[in-house]
CSV table of C-alpha atoms in Angstrom, one decimal:
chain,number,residue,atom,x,y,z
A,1,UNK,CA,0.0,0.0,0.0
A,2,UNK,CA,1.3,3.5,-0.8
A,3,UNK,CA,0.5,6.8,1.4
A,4,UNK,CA,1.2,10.1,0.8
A,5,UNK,CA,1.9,12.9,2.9
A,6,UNK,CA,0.9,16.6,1.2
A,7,UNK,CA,4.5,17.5,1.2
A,8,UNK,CA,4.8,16.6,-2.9
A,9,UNK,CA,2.0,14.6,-3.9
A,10,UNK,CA,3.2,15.0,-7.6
A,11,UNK,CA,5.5,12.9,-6.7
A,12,UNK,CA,3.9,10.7,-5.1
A,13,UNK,CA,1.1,10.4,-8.0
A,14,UNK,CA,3.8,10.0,-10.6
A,15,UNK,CA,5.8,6.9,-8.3
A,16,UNK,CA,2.2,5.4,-7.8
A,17,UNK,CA,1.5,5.5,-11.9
A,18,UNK,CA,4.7,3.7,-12.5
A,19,UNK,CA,4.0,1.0,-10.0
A,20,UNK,CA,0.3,1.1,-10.9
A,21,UNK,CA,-1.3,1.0,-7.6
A,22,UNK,CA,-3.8,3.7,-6.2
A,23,UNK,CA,-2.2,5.9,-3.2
A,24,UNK,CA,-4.1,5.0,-0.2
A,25,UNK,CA,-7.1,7.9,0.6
A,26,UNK,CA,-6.3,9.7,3.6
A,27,UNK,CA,-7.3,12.5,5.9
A,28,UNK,CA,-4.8,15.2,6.9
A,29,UNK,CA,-5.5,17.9,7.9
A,30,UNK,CA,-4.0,21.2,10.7
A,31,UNK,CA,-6.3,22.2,13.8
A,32,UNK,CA,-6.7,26.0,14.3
A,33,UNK,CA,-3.6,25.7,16.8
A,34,UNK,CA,-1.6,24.1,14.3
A,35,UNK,CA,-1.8,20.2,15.4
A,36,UNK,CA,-1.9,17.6,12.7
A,37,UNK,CA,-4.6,15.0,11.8
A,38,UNK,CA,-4.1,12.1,10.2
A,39,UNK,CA,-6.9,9.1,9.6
A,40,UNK,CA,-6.5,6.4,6.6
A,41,UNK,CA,-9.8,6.0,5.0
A,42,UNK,CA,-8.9,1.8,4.2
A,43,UNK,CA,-7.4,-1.2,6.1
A,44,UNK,CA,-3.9,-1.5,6.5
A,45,UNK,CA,-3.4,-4.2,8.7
A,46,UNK,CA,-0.9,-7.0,8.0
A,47,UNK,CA,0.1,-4.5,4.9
A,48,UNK,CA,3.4,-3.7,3.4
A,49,UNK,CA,3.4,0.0,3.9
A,50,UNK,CA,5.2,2.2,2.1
A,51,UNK,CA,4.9,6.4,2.9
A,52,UNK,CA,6.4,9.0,0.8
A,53,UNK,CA,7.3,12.1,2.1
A,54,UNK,CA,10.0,14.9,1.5
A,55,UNK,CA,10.7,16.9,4.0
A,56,UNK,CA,9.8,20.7,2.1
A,57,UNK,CA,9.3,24.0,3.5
A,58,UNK,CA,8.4,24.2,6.3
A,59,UNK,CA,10.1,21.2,6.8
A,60,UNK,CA,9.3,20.7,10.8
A,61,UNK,CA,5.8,20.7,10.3
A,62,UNK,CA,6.5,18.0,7.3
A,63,UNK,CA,9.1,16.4,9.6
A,64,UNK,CA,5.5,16.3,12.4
A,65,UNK,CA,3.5,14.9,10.1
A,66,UNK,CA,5.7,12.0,8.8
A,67,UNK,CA,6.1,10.7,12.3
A,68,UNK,CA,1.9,11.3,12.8
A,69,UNK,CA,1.6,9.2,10.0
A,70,UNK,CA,3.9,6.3,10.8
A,71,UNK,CA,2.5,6.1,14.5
A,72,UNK,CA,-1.4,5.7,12.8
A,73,UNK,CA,0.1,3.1,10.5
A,74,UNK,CA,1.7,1.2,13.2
A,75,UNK,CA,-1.5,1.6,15.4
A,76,UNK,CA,-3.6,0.2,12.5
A,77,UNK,CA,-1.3,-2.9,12.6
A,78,UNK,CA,0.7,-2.5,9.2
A,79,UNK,CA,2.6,-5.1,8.7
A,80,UNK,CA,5.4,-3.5,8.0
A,81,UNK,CA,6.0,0.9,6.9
A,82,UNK,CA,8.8,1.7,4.9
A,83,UNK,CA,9.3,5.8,5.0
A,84,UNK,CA,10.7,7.1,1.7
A,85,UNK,CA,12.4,10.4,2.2
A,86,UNK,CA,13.6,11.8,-1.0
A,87,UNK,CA,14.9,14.7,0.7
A,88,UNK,CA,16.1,14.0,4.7
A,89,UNK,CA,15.9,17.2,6.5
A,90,UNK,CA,18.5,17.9,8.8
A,91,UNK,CA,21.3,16.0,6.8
A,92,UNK,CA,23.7,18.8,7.2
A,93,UNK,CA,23.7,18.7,11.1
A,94,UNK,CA,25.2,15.2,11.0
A,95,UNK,CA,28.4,16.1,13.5
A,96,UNK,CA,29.3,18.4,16.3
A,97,UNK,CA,31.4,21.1,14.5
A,98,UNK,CA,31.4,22.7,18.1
A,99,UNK,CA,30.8,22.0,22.0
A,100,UNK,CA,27.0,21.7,23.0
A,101,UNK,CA,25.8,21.4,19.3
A,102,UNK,CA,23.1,18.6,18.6
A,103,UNK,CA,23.7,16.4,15.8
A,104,UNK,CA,20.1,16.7,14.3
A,105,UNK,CA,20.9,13.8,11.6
A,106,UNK,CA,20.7,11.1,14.3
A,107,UNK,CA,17.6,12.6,15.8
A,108,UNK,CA,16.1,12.9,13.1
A,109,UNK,CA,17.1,9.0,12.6
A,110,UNK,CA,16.0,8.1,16.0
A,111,UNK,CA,12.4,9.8,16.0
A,112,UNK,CA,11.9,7.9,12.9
A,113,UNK,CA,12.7,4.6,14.1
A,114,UNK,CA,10.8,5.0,17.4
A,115,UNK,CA,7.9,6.3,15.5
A,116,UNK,CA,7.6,2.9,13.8
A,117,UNK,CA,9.2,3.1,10.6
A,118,UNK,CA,11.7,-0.6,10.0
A,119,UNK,CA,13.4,1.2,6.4
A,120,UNK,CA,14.7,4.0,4.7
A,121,UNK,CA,14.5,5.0,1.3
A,122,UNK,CA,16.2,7.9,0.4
A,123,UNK,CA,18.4,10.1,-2.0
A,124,UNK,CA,21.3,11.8,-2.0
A,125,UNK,CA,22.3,12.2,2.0
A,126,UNK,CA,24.6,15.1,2.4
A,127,UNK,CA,27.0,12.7,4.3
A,128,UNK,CA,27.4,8.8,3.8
A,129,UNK,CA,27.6,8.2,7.6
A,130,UNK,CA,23.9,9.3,7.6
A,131,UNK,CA,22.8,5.6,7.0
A,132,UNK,CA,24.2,4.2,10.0
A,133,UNK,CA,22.1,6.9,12.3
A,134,UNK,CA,18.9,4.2,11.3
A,135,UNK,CA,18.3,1.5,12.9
A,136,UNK,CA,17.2,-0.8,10.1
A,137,UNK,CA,18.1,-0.9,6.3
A,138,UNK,CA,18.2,2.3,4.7
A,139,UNK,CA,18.3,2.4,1.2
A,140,UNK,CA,20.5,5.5,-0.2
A,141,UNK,CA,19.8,6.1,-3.7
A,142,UNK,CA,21.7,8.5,-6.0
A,143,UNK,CA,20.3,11.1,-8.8
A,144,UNK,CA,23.6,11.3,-10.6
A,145,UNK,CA,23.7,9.2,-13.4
A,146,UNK,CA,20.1,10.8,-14.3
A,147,UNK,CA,21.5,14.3,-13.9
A,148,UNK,CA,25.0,13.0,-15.7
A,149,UNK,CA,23.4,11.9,-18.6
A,150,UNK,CA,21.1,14.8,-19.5
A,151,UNK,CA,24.5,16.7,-19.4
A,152,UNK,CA,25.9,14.5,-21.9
A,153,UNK,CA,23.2,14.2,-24.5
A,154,UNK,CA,23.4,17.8,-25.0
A,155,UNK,CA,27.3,18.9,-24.1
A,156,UNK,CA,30.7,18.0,-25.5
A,157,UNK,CA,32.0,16.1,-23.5
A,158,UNK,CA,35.6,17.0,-24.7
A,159,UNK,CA,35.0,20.4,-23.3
A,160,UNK,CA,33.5,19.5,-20.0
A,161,UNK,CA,35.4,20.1,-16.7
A,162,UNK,CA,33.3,19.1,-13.4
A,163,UNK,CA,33.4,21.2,-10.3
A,164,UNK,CA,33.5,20.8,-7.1
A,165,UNK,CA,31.8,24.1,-5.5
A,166,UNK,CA,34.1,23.4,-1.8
A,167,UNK,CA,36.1,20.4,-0.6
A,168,UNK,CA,33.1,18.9,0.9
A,169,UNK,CA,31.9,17.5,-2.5
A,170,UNK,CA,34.9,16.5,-4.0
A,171,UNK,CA,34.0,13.5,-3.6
A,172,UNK,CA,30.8,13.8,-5.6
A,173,UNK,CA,32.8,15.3,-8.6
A,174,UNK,CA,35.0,12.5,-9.1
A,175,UNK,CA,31.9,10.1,-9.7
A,176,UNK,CA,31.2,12.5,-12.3
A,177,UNK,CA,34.4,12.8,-13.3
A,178,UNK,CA,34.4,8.8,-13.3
A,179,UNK,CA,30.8,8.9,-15.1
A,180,UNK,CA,31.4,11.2,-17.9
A,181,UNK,CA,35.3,10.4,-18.2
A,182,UNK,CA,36.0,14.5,-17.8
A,183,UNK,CA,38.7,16.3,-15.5
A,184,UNK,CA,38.2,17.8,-12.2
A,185,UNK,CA,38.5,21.1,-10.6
A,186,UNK,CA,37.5,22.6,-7.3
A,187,UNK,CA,36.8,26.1,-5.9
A,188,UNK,CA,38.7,26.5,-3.2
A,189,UNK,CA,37.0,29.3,-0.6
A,190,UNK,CA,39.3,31.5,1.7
A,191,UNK,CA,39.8,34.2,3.7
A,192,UNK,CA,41.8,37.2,2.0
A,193,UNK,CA,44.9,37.9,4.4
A,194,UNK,CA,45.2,41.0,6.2
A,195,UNK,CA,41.8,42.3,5.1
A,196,UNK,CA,39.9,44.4,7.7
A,197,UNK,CA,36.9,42.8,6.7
A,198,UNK,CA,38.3,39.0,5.7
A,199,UNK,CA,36.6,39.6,2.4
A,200,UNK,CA,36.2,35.8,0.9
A,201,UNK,CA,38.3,34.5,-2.0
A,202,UNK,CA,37.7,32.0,-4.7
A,203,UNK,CA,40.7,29.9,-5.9
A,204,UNK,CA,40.4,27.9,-8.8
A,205,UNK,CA,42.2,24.7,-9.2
A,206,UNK,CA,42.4,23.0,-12.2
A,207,UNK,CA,42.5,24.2,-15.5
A,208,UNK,CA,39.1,25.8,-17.2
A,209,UNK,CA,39.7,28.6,-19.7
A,210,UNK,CA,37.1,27.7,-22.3
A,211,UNK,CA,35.9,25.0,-20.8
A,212,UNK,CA,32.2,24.0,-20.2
A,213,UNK,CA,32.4,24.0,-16.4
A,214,UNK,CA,29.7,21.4,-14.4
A,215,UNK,CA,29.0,22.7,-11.2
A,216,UNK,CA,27.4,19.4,-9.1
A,217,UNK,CA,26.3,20.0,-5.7
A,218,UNK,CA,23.7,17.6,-3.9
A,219,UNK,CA,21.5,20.6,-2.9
A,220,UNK,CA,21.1,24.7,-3.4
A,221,UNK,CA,19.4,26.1,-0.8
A,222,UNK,CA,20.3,29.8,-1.0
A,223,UNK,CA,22.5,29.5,-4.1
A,224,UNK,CA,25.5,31.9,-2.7
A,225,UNK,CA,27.8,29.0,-3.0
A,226,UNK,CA,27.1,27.9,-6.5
A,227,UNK,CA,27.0,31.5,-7.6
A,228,UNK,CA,29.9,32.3,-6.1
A,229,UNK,CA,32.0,29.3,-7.8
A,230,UNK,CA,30.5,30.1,-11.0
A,231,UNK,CA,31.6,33.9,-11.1
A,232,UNK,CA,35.6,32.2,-9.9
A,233,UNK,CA,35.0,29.7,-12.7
A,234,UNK,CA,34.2,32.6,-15.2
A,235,UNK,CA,37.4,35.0,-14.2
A,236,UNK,CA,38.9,32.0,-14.6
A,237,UNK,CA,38.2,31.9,-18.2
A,238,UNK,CA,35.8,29.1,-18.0
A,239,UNK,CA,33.6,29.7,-21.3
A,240,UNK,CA,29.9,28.3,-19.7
A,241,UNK,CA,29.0,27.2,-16.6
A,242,UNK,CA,26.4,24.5,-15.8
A,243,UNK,CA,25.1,23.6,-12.3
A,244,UNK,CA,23.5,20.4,-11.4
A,245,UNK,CA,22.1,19.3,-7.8
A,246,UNK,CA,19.5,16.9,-6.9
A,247,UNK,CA,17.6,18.8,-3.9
A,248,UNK,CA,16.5,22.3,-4.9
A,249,UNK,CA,15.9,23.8,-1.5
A,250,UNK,CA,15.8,27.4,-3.4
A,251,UNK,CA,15.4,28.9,0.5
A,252,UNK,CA,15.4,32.9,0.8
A,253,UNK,CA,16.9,34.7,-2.3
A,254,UNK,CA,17.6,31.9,-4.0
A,255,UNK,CA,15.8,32.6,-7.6
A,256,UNK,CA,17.0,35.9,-7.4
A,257,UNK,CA,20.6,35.4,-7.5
A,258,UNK,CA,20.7,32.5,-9.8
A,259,UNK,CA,18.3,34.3,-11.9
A,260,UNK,CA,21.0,36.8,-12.0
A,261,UNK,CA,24.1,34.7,-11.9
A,262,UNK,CA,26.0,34.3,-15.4
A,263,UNK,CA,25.0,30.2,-15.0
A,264,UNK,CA,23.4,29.0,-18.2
A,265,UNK,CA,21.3,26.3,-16.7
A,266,UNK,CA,20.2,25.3,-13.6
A,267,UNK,CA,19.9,21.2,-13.5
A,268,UNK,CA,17.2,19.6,-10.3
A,269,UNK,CA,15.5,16.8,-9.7
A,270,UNK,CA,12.0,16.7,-8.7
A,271,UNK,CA,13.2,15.6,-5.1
A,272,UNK,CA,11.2,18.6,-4.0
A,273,UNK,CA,8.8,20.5,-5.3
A,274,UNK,CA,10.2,23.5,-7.2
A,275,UNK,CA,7.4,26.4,-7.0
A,276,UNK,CA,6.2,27.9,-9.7
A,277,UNK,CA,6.8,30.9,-8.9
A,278,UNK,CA,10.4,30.4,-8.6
A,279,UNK,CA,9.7,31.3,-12.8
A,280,UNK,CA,13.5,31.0,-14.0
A,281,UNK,CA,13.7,29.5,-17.5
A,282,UNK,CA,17.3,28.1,-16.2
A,283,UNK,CA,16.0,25.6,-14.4
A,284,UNK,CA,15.5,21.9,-15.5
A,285,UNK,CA,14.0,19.7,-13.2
A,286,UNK,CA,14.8,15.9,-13.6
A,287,UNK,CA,12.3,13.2,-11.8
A,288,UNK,CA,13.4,10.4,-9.7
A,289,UNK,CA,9.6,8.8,-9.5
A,290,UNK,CA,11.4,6.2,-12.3
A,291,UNK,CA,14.3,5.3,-10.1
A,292,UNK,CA,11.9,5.5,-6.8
A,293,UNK,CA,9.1,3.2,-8.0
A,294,UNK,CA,11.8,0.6,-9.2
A,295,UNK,CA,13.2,0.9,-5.7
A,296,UNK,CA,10.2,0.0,-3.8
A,297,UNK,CA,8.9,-2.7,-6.6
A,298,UNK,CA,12.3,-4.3,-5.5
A,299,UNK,CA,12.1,-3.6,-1.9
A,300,UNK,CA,8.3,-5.1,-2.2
A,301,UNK,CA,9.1,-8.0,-4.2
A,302,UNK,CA,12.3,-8.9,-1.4
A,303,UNK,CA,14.7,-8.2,-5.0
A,304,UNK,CA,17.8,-6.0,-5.1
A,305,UNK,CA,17.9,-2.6,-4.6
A,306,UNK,CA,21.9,-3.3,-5.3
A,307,UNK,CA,21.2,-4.0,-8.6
A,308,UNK,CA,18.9,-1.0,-9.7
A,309,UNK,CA,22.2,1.0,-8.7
A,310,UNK,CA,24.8,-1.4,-10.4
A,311,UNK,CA,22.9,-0.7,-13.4
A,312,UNK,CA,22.3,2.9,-13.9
């Protein structure tokens, strides 16, 4: 049985076409004090239960009303409820950078697995060691070889360079590098020496004067850092810049700036729901519902979500 919480029922309509089963009625809805209600309007006992839900703005109360819904699943006697989180909210609090800081990753980790949930599926985590916060089999699935391959069906790929925006997803790159068989540079961010107001410097490494320069990121929330790397790559002599990311947070002044920015195309996935009025003809927006619904088909079946990967 599928569920779908009103964080991005498009998605969840599209995942339940491709596996051709109806997404289970249901009743949510806020109280006048903000409290959430949930009722499922069919059986589910004994059911394999699977419950799709992003965690979009405003991701607490979408955070609230996953777990609502996992506890009225397990109170209804599902069999079992797998939670498929395309987007995991929280994933960058995943270690104490500083004393008294929460690590938010496993919380959000532990509040799942108490609610009820026995799996994971999910895409993208910001950090590998995010799987090992579950208690149970998590399922990390990755949008790159569908945002990979739209870049090369319509670049050449003897003038691509992929970018790492920072050193954190350097990592990242050199799949893509790996994927697309193109060389790798990364911005390198700094602090200007002996400025009064440590103004912040972008070094380039690598070479990119006329090069087609792929940004890849696994999320833009306010854009700064992708904009930022893409003016760099640009001094630099880089002759277009591309990004691609799977989660399009787009918090704050996002559309603005890469509205703005000298980026020729903004590559998503439909991870989360990209508002319309974020209106930027840059944009491209990818769906995972293909490599979801094959996920759980496996997952249902007792196949091999192993495989699905092996074979993008």
């Amino acid at each position: 049985m599928l569920f779908s919480g009103r964080a991005h029922p498009a998605l969840a309509g599209e995942i339940a076409r491709r596996l051709d089963v109806e997404l289970v009625p249901s009743r949510i809805f806020d109280f006048a004090n903000g409290e959430i209600y949930v009722r499922y309007e069919e059986s589910v006992r004994g059911a394999d239960c699977f419950l799709i839900q992003s965690h979009s703005d405003p991701v607490n109360t979408m955070i609230m009303e996953q777990l609502i819904m996992i506890d009225a699943l397990k109170r209804a006697s599902a069999g079992s409820v797998t939670v498929v989180v395309p987007f995991y909210g929280y994933a960058r609090q995943d270690r104490k950078h500083l004393g008294r800081e929460p690590i938010s990753a496993r919380l959000m980790a532990d509040l799942t697995h108490t609610a009820g949930a026995g799996r994971i599926v999910t895409m993208d985590l910001h950090t590998n060691q995010i799987v090992g916060f579950f208690d149970g089999p998590v399922d990390h699935l990755f949008a790159l070889p569908i945002l990979a391959d739209h870049v090369a069906a319509r670049a050449d790929r003897d003038r691509l360079t992929i970018v790492s925006p920072d050193a954190g997803q350097v990592r990242l790159a050199d799949r893509w590098c790996d994927r697309l068989g193109a060389p790798l540079a990364i911005v390198h961010k700094r602090r200007s020496r002996g400025a009064a107001d440590r103004t912040a410097v972008h070094d380039v490494v690598g070479d990119v004067a006329g090069r087609v320069c792929v940004l890849v990121d696994d999320m833009i929330d306010t854009g700064g850092t992708v904009c930022a790397a893409a003016d760099a790559l640009f001094e630099n002599g880089a002759s277009d810049v591309i990004v691609a990311a799977t989660h399009g947070v787009l918090s704050d002044s996002a559309a603005d700036r890469l509205k703005h920015s000298r980026i020729s195309e903004i590559l998503l996935t439909d991870t989360l729901p990209v508002p319309d009025a974020v209106g930027l003809d840059k944009i491209t927006v990818l769906s995972v519902a293909p490599l979801l619904s094959d996920a759980l088909r496996e997952i249902f079946e007792n196949g091999s979500v192993t495989r699905i990967l092996e074979s993008q």
